[in-house]
XYZ file of C-alpha atoms in Angstrom:
266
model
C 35.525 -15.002 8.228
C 33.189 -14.974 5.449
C 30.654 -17.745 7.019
C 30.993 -15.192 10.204
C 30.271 -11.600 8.600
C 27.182 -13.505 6.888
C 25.889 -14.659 10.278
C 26.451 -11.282 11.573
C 24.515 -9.748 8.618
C 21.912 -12.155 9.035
C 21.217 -11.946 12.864
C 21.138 -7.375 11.828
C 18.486 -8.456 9.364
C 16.278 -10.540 11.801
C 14.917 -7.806 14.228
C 13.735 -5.586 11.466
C 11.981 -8.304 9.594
C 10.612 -8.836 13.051
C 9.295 -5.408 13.372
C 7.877 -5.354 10.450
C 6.175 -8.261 11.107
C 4.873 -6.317 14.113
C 4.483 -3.454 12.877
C 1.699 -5.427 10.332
C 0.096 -7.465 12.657
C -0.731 -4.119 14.605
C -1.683 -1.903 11.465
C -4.229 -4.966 10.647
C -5.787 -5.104 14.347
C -6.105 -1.382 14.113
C -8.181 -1.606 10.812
C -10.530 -4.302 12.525
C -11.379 -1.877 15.710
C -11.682 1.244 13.035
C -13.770 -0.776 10.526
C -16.182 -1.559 13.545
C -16.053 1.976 15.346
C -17.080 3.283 11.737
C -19.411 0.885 11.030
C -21.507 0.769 14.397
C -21.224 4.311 16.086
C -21.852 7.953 15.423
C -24.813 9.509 13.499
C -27.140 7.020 12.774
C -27.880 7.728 8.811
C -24.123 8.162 7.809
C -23.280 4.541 9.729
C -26.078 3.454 7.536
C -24.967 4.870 4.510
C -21.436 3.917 4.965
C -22.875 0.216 5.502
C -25.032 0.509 2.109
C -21.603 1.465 0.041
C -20.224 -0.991 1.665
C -22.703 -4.033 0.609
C -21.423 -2.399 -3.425
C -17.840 -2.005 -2.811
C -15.835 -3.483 -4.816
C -12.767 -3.336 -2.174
C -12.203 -1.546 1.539
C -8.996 0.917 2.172
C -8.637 0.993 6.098
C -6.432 3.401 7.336
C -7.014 3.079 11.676
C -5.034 6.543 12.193
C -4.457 9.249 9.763
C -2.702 12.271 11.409
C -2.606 15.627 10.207
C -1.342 18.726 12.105
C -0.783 22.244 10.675
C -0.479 25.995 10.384
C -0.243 27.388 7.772
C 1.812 24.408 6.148
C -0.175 21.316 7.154
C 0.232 17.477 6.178
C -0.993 14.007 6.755
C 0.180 10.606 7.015
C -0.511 7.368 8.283
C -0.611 3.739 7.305
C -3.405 1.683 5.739
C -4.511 -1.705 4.735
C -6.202 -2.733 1.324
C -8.819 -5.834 0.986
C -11.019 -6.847 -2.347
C -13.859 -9.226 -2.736
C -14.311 -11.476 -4.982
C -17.441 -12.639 -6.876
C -18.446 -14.705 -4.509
C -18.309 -11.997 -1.890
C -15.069 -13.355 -0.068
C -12.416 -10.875 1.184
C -9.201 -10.675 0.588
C -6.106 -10.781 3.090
C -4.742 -7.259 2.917
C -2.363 -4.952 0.974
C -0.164 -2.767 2.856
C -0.017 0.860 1.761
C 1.097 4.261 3.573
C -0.847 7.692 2.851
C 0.868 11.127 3.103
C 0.545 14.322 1.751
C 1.430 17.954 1.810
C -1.001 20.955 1.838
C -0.521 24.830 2.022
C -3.308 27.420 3.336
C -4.667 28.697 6.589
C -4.702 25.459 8.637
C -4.359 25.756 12.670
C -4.888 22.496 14.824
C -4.572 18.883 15.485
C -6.138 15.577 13.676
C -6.282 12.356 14.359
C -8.612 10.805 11.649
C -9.941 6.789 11.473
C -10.549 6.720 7.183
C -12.624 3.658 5.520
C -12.391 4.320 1.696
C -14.730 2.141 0.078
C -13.279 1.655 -3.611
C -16.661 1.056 -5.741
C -15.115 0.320 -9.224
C -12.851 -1.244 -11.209
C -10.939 1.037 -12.454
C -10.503 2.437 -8.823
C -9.222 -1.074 -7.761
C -6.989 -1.029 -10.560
C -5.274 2.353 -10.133
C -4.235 1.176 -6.652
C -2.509 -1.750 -8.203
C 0.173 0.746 -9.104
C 3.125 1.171 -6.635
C 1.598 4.733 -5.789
C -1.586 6.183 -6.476
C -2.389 9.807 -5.981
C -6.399 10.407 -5.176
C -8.354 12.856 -7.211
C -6.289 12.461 -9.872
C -7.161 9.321 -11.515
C -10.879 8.624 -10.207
C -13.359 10.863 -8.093
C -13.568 11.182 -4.821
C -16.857 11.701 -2.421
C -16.038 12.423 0.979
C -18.938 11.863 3.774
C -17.781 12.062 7.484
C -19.271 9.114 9.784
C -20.803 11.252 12.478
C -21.432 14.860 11.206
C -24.255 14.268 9.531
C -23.283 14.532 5.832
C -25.605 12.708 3.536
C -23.428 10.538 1.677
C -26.018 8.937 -0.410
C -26.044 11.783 -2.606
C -22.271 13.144 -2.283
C -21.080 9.484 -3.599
C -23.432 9.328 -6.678
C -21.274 7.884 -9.330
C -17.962 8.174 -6.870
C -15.224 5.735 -8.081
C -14.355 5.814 -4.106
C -16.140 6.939 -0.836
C -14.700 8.039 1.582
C -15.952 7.651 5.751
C -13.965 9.396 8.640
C -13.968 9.570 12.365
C -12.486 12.604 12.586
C -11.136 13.833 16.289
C -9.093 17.229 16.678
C -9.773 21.117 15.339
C -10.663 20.582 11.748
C -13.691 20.855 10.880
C -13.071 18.100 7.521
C -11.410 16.148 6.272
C -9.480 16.416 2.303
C -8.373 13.819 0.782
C -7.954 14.428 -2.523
C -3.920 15.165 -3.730
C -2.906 12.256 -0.536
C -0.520 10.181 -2.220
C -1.210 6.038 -1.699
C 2.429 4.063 -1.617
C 2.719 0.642 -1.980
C 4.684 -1.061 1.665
C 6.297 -3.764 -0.093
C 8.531 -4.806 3.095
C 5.446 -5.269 4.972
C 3.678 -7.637 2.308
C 7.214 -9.052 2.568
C 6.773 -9.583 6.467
C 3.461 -10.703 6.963
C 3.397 -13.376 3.946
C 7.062 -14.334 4.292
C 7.656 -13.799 0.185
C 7.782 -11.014 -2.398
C 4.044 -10.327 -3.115
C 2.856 -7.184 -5.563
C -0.386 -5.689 -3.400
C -2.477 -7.572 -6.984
C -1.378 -10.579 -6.040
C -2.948 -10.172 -2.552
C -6.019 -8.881 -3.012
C -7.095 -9.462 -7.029
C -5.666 -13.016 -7.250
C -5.932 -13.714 -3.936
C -2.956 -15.773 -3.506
C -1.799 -15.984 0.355
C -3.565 -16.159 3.403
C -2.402 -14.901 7.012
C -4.605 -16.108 9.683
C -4.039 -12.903 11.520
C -6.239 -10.971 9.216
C -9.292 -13.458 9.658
C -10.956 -10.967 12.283
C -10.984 -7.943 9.970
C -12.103 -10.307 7.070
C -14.946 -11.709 9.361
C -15.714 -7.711 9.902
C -16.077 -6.676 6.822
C -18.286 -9.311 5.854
C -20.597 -9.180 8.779
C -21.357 -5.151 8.448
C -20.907 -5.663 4.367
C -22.194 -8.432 3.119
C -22.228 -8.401 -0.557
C -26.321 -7.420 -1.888
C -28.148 -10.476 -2.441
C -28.211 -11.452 -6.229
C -31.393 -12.150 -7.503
C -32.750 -15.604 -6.747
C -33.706 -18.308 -9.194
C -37.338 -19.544 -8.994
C -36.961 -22.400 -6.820
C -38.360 -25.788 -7.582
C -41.581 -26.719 -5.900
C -40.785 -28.444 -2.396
C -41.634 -31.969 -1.046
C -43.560 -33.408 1.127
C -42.253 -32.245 4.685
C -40.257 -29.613 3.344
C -39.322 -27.135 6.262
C -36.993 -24.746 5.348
C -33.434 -24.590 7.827
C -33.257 -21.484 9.846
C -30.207 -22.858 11.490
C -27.935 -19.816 9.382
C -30.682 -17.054 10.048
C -29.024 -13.891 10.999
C -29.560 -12.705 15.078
C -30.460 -9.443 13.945
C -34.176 -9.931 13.293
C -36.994 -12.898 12.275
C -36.502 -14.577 9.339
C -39.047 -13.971 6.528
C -41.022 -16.701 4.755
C -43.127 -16.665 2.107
C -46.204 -19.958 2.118
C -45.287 -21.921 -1.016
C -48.589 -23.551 -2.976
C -50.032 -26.552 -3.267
C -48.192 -29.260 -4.881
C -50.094 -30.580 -7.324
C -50.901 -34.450 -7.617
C -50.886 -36.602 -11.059
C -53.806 -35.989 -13.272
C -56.297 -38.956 -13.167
């Protein structure tokens, strides 16, 4: 009877694991599509801008739908995925986190809001370690809406985390700050088949899901890390022609002529 009830309580268990495991897989796909809606379309300077933060973040928040409806009382919510790089300028597989929050004043419509929060510090990075993380209260936040023309280069001066939006609805912005950030455990659960803390995902960077690899590949192609600055090379041989076989599609590759080698003294 025992052996039985156990079966029974493990065949309950296996559709919601299941779920979640869907419900993942689908929050990461989202995040792909919104990372390259917000990081190819809409006014030309903010795509541009939100591409420059991203070449200096230190780790992406994606959250593909944010909703937010009031009047008078209004709220948000919505789910979200985390990702760091490392110093090499690999990212991470994600974090799973949901976002929701209360606010009271004269609000009246409808939002449905794509967010890319690009965290550019540390500290930042760290605070979101905890289980829940409340923004605005422990780091700064710069909001610049992909799209509406708002000149983030000087709104995120010394931001611990950016924030981009496609923003569809009545509003006319978007506020961020007092949204409460909660760690989805069960869904780190699902997609890596194991208790994982959202630091061991994305700081350590100990499990991989293959499902992820197309918002990784993303995120890297619209944000690759700034170049670091290059040794002085040593002088090339004979024959040398340099391997253009990597060069990006986007444009010609640059050269520079290198001098003369110099023969033995006689």
């Amino acid at each position: 009877m025992r052996a039985l009830l156990a079966a029974l309580l493990l065949l309950a268990a296996l559709p919601a694991r299941a779920d979640d495991q869907g419900e993942a897989q689908g929050l990461v796909d989202r995040s792909t599509l919104t990372v390259q809606e917000l990081l190819t379309t809409g006014d030309a300077g903010a795509v541009e801008d939100a591409r420059r933060f991203l070449r200096r973040a230190r780790a992406a928040l994606v959250c593909p739908r944010i909703f937010r409806a009031g009047f008078i009382l209004g709220g948000e919510g919505g789910g979200c995925v985390l990702v760091a790089r490392d110093a090499a300028g690999s990212w991470s597989a994600p974090a799973f986190y949901g976002m929701a929050s209360g606010s009271l004043g004269l609000q009246i419509g409808v939002q449905d809001m794509q967010v890319l929060m690009l965290i550019m510090s540390d500290r930042a990075l760290s605070a979101l370690m905890d289980s829940q993380f409340k923004l605005g209260a422990d780091a700064s936040v710069a909001v610049a809406t992909v799209g509406a023309g708002v000149e983030g280069a000087t709104a995120g001066a010394g931001a611990d985390i950016m924030a981009f939006a496609r923003s569809r609805g009545l509003f006319a912005g978007i506020a961020l700050e007092g949204s409460l950030l909660t760690a989805r455990s069960e869904l780190n659960r699902a997609y890596y088949g194991q208790d994982i803390a959202a630091r061991q995902i994305v700081v350590a960077m100990q499990v991989h899901n293959p499902g992820a690899d197309p918002l990784r590949a993303a995120l890297m192609r619209y944000g690759g890390a700034e170049a670091a600055p290059v040794p002085q090379a040593e002088p090339a041989a004979p024959g040398y022609a340099p391997d253009t076989r990597g060069a990006p599609a986007g444009g010609p590759v640059q050269s520079t002529p290198l001098p003369p080698i110099a023969g033995p003294r006689r």
